[in-house]
Coordinates of C-alpha atoms in Angstrom, one line a residue:
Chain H
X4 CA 87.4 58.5 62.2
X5 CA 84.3 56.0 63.3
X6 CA 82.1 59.1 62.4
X7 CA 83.6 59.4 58.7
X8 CA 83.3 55.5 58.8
X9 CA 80.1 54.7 59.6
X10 CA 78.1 57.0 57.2
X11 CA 80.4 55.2 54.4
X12 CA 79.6 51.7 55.5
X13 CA 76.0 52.5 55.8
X14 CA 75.8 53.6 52.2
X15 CA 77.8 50.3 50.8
X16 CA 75.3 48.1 52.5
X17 CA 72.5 50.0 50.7
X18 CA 74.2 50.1 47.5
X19 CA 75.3 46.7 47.2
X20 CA 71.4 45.3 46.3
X21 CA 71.5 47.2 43.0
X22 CA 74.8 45.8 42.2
X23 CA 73.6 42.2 43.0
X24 CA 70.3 43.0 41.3
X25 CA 72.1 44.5 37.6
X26 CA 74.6 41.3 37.8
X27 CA 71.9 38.9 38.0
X28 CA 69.7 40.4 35.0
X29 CA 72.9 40.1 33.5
X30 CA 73.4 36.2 34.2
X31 CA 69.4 35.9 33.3
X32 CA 69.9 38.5 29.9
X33 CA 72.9 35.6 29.0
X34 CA 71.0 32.8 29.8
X35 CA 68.5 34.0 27.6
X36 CA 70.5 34.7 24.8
X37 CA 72.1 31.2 25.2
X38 CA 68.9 29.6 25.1
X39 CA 67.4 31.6 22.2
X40 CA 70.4 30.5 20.0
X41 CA 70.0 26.8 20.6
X42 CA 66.5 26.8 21.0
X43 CA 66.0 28.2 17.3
X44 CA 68.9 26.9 16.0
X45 CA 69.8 30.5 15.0
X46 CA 73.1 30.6 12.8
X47 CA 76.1 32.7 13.9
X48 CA 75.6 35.4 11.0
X49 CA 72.2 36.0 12.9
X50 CA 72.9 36.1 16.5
X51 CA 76.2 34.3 18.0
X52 CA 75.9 32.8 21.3
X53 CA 77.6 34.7 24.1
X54 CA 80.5 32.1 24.2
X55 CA 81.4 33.2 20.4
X56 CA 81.0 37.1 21.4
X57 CA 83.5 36.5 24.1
X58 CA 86.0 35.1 22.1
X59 CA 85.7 37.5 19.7
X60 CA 86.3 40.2 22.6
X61 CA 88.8 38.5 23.8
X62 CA 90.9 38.0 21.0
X63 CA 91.3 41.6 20.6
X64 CA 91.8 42.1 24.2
X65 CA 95.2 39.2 24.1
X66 CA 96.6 40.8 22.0
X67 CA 100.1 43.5 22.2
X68 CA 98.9 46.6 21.9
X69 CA 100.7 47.3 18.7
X70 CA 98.7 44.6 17.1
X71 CA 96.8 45.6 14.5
X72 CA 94.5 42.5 15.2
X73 CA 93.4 44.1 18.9
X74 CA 90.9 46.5 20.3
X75 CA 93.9 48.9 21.6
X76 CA 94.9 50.8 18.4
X77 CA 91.3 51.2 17.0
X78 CA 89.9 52.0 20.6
X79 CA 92.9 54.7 20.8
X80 CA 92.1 56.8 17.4
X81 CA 88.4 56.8 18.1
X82 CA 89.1 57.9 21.9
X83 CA 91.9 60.2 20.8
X84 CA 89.5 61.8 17.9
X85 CA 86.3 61.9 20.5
X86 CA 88.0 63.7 23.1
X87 CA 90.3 66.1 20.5
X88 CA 86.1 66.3 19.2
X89 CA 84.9 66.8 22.7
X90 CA 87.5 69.4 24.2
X91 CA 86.9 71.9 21.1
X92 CA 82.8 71.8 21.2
X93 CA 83.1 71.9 24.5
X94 CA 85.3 75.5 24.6
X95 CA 83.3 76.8 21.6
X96 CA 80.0 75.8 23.0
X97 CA 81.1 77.5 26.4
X98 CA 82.3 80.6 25.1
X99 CA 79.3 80.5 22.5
X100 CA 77.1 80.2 25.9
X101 CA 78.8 83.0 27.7
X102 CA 78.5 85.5 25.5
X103 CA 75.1 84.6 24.7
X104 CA 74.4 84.8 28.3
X105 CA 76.2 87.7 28.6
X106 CA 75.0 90.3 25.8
X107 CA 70.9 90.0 24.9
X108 CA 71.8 91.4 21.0
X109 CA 74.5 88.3 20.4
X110 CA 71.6 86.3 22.4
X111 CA 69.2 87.9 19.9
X112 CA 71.9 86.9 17.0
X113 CA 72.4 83.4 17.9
X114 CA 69.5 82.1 19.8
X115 CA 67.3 81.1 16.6
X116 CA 70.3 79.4 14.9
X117 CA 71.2 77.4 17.9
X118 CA 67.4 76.2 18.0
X119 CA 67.2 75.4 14.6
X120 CA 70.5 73.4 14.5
X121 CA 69.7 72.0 17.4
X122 CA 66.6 70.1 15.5
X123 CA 68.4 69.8 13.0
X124 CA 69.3 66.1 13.0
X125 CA 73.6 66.7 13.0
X126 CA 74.0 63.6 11.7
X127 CA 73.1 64.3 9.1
X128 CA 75.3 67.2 8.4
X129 CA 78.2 64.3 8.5
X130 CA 78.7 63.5 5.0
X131 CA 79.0 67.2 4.5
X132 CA 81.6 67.5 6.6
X133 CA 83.7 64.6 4.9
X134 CA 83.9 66.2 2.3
X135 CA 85.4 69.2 3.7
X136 CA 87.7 67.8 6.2
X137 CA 88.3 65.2 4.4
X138 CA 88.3 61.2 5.5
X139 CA 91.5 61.6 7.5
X140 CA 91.1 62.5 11.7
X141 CA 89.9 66.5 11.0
X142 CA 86.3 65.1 10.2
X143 CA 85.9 63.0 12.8
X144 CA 86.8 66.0 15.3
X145 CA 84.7 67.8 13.6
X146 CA 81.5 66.3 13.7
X147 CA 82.7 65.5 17.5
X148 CA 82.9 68.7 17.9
X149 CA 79.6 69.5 16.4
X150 CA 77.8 67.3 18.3
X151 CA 79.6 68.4 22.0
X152 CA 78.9 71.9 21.2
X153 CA 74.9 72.3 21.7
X154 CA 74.3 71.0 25.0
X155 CA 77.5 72.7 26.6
X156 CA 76.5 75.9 24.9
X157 CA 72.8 75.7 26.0
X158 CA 73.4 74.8 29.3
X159 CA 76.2 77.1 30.4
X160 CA 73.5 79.5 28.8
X161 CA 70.8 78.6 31.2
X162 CA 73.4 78.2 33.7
X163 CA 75.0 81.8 33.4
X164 CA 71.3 82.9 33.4
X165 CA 70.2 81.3 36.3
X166 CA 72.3 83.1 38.7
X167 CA 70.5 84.3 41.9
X168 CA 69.9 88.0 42.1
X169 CA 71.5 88.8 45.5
X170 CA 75.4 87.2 44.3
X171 CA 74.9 89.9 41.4
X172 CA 73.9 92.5 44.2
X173 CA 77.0 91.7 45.8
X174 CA 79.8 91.7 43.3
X175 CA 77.6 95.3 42.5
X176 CA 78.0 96.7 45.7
X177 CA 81.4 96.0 45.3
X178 CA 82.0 97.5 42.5
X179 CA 83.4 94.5 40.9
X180 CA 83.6 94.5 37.0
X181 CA 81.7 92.6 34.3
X182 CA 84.8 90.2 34.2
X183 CA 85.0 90.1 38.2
X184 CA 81.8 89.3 38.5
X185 CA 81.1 86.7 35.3
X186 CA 85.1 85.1 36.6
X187 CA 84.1 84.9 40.2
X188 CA 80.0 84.4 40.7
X189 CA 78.6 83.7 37.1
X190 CA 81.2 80.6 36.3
X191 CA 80.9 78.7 39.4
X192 CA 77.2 79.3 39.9
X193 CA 76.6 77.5 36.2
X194 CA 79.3 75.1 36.9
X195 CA 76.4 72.2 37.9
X196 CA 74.5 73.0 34.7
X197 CA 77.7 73.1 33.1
X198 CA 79.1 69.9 33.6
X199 CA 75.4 68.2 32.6
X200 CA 76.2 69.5 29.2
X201 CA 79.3 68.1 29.5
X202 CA 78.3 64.9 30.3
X203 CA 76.2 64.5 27.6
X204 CA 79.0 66.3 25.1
X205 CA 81.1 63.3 25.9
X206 CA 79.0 60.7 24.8
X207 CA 77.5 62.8 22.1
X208 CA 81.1 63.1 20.8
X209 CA 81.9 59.5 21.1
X210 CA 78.7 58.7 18.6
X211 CA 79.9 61.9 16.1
X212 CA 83.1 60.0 16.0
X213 CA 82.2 56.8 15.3
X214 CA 78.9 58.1 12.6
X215 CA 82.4 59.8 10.9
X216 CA 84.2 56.7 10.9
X217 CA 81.5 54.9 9.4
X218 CA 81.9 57.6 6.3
X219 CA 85.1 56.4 5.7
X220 CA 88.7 56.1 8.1
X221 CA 92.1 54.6 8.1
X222 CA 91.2 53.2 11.7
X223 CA 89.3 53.3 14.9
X224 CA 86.0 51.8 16.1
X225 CA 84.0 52.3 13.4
X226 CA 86.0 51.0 10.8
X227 CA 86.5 48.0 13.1
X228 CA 82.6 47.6 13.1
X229 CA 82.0 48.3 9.2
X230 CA 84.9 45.8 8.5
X231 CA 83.1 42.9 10.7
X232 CA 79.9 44.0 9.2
X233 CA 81.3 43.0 5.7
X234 CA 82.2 39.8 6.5
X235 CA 78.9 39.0 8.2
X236 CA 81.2 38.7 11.4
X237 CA 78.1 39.5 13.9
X238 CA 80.0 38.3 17.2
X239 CA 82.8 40.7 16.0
X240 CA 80.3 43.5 15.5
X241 CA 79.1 42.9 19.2
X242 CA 82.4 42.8 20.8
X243 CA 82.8 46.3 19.1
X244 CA 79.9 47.6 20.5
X245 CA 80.8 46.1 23.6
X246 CA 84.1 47.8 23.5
X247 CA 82.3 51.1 22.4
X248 CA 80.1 50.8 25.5
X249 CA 82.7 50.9 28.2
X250 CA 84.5 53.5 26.5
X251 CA 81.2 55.7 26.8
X252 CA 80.8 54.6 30.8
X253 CA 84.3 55.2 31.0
X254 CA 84.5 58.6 30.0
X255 CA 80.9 59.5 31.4
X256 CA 82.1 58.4 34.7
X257 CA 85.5 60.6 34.4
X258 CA 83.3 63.5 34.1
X259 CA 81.1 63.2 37.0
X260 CA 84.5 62.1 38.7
X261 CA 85.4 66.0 38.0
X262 CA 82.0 67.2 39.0
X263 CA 82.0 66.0 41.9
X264 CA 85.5 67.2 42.6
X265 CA 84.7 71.1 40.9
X266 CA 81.0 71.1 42.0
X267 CA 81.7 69.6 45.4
X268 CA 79.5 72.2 46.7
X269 CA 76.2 71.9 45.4
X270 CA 73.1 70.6 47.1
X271 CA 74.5 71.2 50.4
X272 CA 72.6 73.2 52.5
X273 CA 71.9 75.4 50.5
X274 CA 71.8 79.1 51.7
Chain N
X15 CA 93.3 92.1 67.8
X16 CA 90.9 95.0 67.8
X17 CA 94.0 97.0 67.6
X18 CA 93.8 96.0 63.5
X19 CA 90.5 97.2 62.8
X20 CA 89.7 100.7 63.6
X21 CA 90.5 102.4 66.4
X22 CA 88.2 101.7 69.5
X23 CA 86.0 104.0 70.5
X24 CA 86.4 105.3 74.3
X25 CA 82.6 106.1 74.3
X26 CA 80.0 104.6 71.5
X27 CA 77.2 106.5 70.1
X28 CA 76.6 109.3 68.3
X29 CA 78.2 112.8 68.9
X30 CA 75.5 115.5 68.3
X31 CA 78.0 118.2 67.5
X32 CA 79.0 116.6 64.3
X33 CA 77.6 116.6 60.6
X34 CA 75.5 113.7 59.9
X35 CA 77.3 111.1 57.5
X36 CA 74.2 110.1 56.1
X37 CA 71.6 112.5 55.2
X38 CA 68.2 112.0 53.1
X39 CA 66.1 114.5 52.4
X40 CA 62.9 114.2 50.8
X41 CA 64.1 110.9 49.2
X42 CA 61.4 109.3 47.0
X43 CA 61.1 105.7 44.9
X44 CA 58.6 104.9 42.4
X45 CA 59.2 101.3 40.6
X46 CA 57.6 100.9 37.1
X47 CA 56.1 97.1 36.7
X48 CA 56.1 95.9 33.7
X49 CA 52.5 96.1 32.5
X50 CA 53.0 100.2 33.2
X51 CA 51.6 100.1 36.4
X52 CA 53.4 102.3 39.2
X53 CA 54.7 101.0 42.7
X54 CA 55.1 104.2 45.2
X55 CA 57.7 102.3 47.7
X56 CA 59.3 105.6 49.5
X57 CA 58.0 108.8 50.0
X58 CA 59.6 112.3 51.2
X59 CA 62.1 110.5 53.8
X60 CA 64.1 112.6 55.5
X61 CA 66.3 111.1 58.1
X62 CA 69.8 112.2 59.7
X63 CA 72.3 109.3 60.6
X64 CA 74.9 110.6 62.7
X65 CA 78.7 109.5 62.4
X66 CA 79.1 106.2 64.7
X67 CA 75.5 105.6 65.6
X68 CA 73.6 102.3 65.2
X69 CA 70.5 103.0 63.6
X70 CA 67.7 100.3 63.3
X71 CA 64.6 100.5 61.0
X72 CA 61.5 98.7 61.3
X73 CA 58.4 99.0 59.4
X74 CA 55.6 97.0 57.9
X75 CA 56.8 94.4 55.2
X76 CA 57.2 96.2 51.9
X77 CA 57.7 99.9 53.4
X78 CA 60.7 100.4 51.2
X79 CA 63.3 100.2 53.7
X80 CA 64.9 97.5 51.9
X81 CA 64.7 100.3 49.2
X82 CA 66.0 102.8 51.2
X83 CA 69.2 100.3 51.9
X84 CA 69.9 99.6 48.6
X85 CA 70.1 103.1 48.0
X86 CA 73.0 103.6 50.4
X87 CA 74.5 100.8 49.4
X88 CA 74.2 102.4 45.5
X89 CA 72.2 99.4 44.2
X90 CA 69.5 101.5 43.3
X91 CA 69.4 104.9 42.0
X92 CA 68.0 107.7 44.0
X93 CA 66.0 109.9 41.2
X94 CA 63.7 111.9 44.1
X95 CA 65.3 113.9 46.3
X96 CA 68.5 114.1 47.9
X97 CA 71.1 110.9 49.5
X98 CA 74.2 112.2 50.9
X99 CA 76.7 110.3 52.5
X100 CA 79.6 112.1 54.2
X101 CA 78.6 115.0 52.4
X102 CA 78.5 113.9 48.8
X103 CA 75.6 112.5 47.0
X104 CA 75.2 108.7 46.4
X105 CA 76.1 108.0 42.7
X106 CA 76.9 104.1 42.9
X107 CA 78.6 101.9 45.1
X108 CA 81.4 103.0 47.1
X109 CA 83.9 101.7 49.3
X110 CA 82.6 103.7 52.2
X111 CA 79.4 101.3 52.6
X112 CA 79.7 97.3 53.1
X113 CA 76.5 95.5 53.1
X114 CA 75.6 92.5 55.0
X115 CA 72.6 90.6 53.1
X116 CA 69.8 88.2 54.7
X117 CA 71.1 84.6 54.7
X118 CA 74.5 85.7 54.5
X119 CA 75.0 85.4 50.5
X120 CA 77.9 83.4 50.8
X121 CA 79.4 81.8 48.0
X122 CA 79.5 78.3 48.4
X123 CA 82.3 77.8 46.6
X124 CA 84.6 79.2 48.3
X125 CA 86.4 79.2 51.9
X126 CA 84.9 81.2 54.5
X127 CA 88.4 83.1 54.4
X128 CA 88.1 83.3 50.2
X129 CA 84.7 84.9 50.8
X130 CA 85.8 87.1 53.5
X131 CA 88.6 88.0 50.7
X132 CA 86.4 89.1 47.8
X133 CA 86.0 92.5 48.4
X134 CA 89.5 92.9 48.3
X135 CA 89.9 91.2 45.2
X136 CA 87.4 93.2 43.1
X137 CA 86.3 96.4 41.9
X138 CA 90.1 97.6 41.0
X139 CA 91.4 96.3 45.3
X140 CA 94.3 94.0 45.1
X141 CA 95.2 94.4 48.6
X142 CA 96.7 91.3 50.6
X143 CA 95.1 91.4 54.1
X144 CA 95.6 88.6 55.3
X145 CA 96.2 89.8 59.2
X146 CA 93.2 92.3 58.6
X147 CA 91.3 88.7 58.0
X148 CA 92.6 87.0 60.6
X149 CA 91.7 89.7 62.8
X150 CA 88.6 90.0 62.0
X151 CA 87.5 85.5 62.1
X152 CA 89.3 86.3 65.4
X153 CA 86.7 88.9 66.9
X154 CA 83.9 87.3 65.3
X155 CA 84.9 83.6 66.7
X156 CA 85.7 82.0 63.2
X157 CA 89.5 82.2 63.6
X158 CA 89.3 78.0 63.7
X159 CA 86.6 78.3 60.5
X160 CA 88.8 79.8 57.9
X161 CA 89.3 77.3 56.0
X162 CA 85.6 75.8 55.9
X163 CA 82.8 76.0 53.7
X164 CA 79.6 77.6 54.0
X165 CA 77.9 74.7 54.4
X166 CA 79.7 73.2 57.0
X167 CA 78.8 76.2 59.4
X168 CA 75.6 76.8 61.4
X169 CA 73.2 80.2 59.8
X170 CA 74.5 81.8 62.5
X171 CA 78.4 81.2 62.0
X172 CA 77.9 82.1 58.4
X173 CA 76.2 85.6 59.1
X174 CA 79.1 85.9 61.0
X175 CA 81.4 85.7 57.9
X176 CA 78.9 87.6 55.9
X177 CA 79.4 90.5 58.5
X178 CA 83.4 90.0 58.5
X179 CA 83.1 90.1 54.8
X180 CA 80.8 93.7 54.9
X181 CA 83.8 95.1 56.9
X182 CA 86.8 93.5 55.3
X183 CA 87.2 96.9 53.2
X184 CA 87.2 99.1 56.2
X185 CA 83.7 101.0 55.4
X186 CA 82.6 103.6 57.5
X187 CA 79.1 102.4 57.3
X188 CA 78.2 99.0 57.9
X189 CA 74.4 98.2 55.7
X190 CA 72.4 94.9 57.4
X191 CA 68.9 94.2 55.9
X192 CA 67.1 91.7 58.3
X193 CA 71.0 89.5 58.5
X194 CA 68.9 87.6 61.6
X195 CA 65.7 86.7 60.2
X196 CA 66.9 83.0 59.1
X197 CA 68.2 82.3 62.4
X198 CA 66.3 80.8 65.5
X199 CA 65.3 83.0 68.2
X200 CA 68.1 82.0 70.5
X201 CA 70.8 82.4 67.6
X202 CA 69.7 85.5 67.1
X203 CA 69.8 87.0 70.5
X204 CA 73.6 85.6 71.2
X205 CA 74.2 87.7 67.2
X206 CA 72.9 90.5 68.7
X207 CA 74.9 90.8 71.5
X208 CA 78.3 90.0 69.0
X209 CA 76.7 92.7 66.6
X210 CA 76.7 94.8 69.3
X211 CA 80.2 93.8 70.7
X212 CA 81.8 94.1 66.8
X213 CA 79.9 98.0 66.8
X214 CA 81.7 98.6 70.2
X215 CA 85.2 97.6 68.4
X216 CA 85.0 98.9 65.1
X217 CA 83.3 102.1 65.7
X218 CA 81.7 102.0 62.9
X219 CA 77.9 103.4 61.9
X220 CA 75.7 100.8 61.4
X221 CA 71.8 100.9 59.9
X222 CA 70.2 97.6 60.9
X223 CA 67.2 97.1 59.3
X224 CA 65.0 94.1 60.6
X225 CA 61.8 92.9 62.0
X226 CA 62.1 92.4 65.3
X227 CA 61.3 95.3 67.9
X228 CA 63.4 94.0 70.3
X229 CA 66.2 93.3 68.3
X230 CA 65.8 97.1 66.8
X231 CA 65.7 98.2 70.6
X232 CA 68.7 96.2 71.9
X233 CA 71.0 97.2 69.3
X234 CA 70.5 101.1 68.8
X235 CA 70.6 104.5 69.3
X236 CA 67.9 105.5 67.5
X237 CA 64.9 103.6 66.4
X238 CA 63.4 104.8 63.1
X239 CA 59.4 103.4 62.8
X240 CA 58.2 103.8 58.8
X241 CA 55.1 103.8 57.9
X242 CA 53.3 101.0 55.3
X243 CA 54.0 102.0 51.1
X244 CA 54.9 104.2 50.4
X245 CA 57.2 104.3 53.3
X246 CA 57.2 107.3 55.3
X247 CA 59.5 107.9 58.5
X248 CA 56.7 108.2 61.3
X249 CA 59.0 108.6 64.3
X250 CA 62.6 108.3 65.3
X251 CA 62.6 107.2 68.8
X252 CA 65.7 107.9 71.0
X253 CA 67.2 104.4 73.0
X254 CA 68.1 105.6 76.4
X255 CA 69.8 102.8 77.4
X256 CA 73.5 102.4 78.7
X257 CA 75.9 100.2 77.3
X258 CA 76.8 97.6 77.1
X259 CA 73.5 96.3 77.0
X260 CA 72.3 92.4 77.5
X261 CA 69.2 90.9 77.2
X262 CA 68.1 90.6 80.7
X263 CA 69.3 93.8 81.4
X264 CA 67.2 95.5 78.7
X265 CA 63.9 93.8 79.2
X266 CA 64.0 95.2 83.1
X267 CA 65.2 98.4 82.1
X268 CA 62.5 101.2 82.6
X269 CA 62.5 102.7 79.1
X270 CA 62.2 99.3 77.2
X271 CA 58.6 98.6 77.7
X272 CA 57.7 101.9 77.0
X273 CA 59.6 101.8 74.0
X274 CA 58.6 98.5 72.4
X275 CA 54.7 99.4 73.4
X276 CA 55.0 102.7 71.2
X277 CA 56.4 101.1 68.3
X278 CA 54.3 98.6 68.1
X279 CA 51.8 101.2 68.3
X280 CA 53.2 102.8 65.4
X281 CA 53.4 99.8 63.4
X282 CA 49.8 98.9 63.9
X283 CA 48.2 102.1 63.2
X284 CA 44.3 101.8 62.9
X285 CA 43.7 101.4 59.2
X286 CA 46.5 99.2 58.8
X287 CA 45.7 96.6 61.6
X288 CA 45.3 93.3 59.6

């Protein structure tokens, strides 16, 4: 018990500096901010003062979450949308991955398409995509979508590629099938590289979303943004982004909370 | 809990009478790099391994014995002359050989007792074994470890696992290229005399192939010295010493300097001296 315990403590004691040192470049970053504001007399279509952005967030945040006035039914399209986005590019860009991995001629096939879209700013592509999905949820997932796929599909790649010759030698000298051996040593082996891709796919579908809902939506962060934006309500615009922000470290941290769960393994001692 | 592997053996070692289970005759390897350039790694072996015997194999880094291994094992393809094993030739893996690799090759994710597992799982085997499992953490001292991953045990425990995993399928011939040479010196000597306890129980025929002269000694029957690339079987020297064996045992024993002198003599032929 005191041995589990003291490692733990150790590390809090060490940790707790950084946490100190972010808060207090906060406090500073608002003082700032504060300053600036009265100091150049800047109006509040220009740059509100932190006390305006808080009641702006705030206002959304007292609010039932039926309100059409509050953060909750926006924030739940755009999540609901982003992760619909995110679980689709994700599978596609997995089994995209796999079977690039897995045959050198669909490799052969795909490989200079992936690059290419891959510099390709995707972004771009949205307006394209509006028009065939429509401006209802199907575009937003789409571009979501779009946007997870690449880095899930070129990392499981890499991943799936980078497996270390002696695990293959195994599942051969067992006489394990393709399936046996991709199911049961490929998979988990990439599963590090893997859930990188997938950490970036989340926040890369968050911003697919959101570039969709600028394009034109019924509801959801976006159209919370644009709205503010047309009434030159800037403290409203920050509060969104604000929002939009802890959604991204929210989701971000749920996926490393499943690494480290899935991938509990890696970089320890490794044999 | 031997009673669950294979039958014990009253008296270990090789019985002269019978027909070798392995036979290699005139086996050959030549590796083509990739800028067309050739690699002769074995050349003309011939070498009889007789049913229950512990073989070792030492020869100069890059003599091919690794080659020769993954041969048996059906990794590679023998192309040059012939590889029998229990008198049909070597066309891929089979069931009859398990393979224990350096460092173990564990997977890390999964439970020593899920590792130990695999080869039941693959390859067309769906067999629950459970007791055959538990039988065999139980001889090799991991019966608390089951449930553990690879890296919470010591190089030594998980070799240990690799070698329960090599015989999980009941092979008649267990494979080992250099499974000690990550381990410290004293690990290694306590394996050796557990490798050599597991042969007693099992009963089954074991080529060992590793580094260390006194390891090759300890453990076998026969001691086959190869020659530098493209390997070559210089001499297979005979182990005349009773079993069980034990370190301090073997190093007074009368044969065993004699036997680790000649050997190194072999290994350090002039012309290949460094």
């Amino acid at each position: 018990m005191s041995a589990t315990a003291l490692p733990a403590a150790r590390t809090r004691r060490t940790e707790l500096p950084s946490g100190i040192i972010a808060g207090g470049g906060l406090i500073v970053l608002l003082g700032l901010w504060e300053a600036a504001v009265h100091l150049w007399h800047l109006p509040g279509y220009i740059l509100p003062d932190p006390a305006a952005v808080w009641r702006a967030l705030w206002s959304g945040i007292a609010v039932s979450p039926a309100s059409p006035l509050g953060w909750y039914r926006p924030l739940w399209g755009t999540f609901r949308n982003a992760a619909l986005g995110f679980f689709i590019g994700s599978a596609v860009g997995l089994a995209a991955g796999s079977a690039m991995a897995e045959s050198r001629t669909v490799e052969r096939l795909l490989m200079p398409y992936a690059f290419a879209l891959q510099c390709l700013p995707k972004v771009a592509i949205a307006p394209l995509i509006v028009i065939w999905f429509g401006f209802g949820d199907g575009s937003k997932i789409a571009i979501a979508a779009l946007l997870a796929l690449f880095p899930v599909m070129i990392n499981s790649f890499t991943g799936l590629r980078a497996v270390e010759p002696e695990r293959i030698d195994l599942m051969r000298a067992l006489s394990a099938s393709r399936i046996e051996t991709y199911r049961l040593v490929k998979l988990p082996n990439a599963a590090p590289y893997i859930f990188a891709g997938l950490d970036m796919a989340v926040v890369y579908a968050l911003l697919g979303t959101i570039v969709a809902e600028f394009l034109g939506a019924q509801e959801g962060m976006g159209v919370v943004i644009t709205q503010a934006e047309s009434v030159t309500d800037v403290a409203g615009v920050f509060a969104a982004l604000i929002i939009l922000g802890a959604l991204g470290m929210a989701l971000h941290g749920l996926v490393r909370a499943l690494e480290r769960r899935v991938v509990h393994w890696a970089d320890r001692g490794k044999h | 809990m031997s009673a669950t592997l294979s039958p014990a053996r009253s008296a270990p070692g090789p019985s002269p009478d019978a027909a070798p289970l392995i036979r290699m005759a005139g086996v050959g390897k030549t590796y083509h790099a990739a800028g067309g350039a050739t690699v002769r790694a074995l050349d003309g072996v011939d070498l009889d391994i007789a049913d229950g015997a512990f073989v070792s194999v030492v020869g100069p880094s890059g003599c091919g014995k690794s080659t020769l291994l993954r041969m048996l094992a059906g990794l590679d393809r023998c192309e040059e002359g012939s590889l029998r094993l229990g008198g049909r030739d070597v066309r891929g893996p089979s069931g009859e050989v398990g393979v224990v690799f350096q460092a173990a090759n564990l997977l890390p994710w999964m439970t020593v007792r899920e590792n130990i597992r695999l080869p039941l799982r693959v390859g067309g085997r769906h067999a629950p074994a459970e007791a055959r499992i538990d039988a065999l953490l139980e001889v090799t001292g991991l019966a608390d470890f089951g449930a553990r991953y690879p890296y919470e045990l010591s190089g030594g425990m998980q070799q240990r696992a690799g070698i329960c995993r090599a015989l999980v399928r009941d092979p008649r011939i267990l494979l080992m290229d250099e499974p000690f040479g990550a381990l410290d010196a004293l690990t290694r000597e306590r394996m050796n005399a557990e490798l050599q306890r597991i042969w007693q129980t099992s009963g089954k025929t074991v080529l060992l192939i590793t580094h260390s002269i006194s390891e090759a000694i300890f453990l076998a029957d026969q001691v086959v010295v190869m020659s530098p690339r493209p390997g070559r079987v210089l001499r297979v020297l005979e182990v005349p010493i009773p079993r069980p064996r034990s370190f301090d045992s073997i190093v007074s024993h009368p044969a065993y300097a004699g036997l680790a002198r000649e050997i190194r003599a072999l290994l350090t032929e002039p012309g290949d001296a460094p």
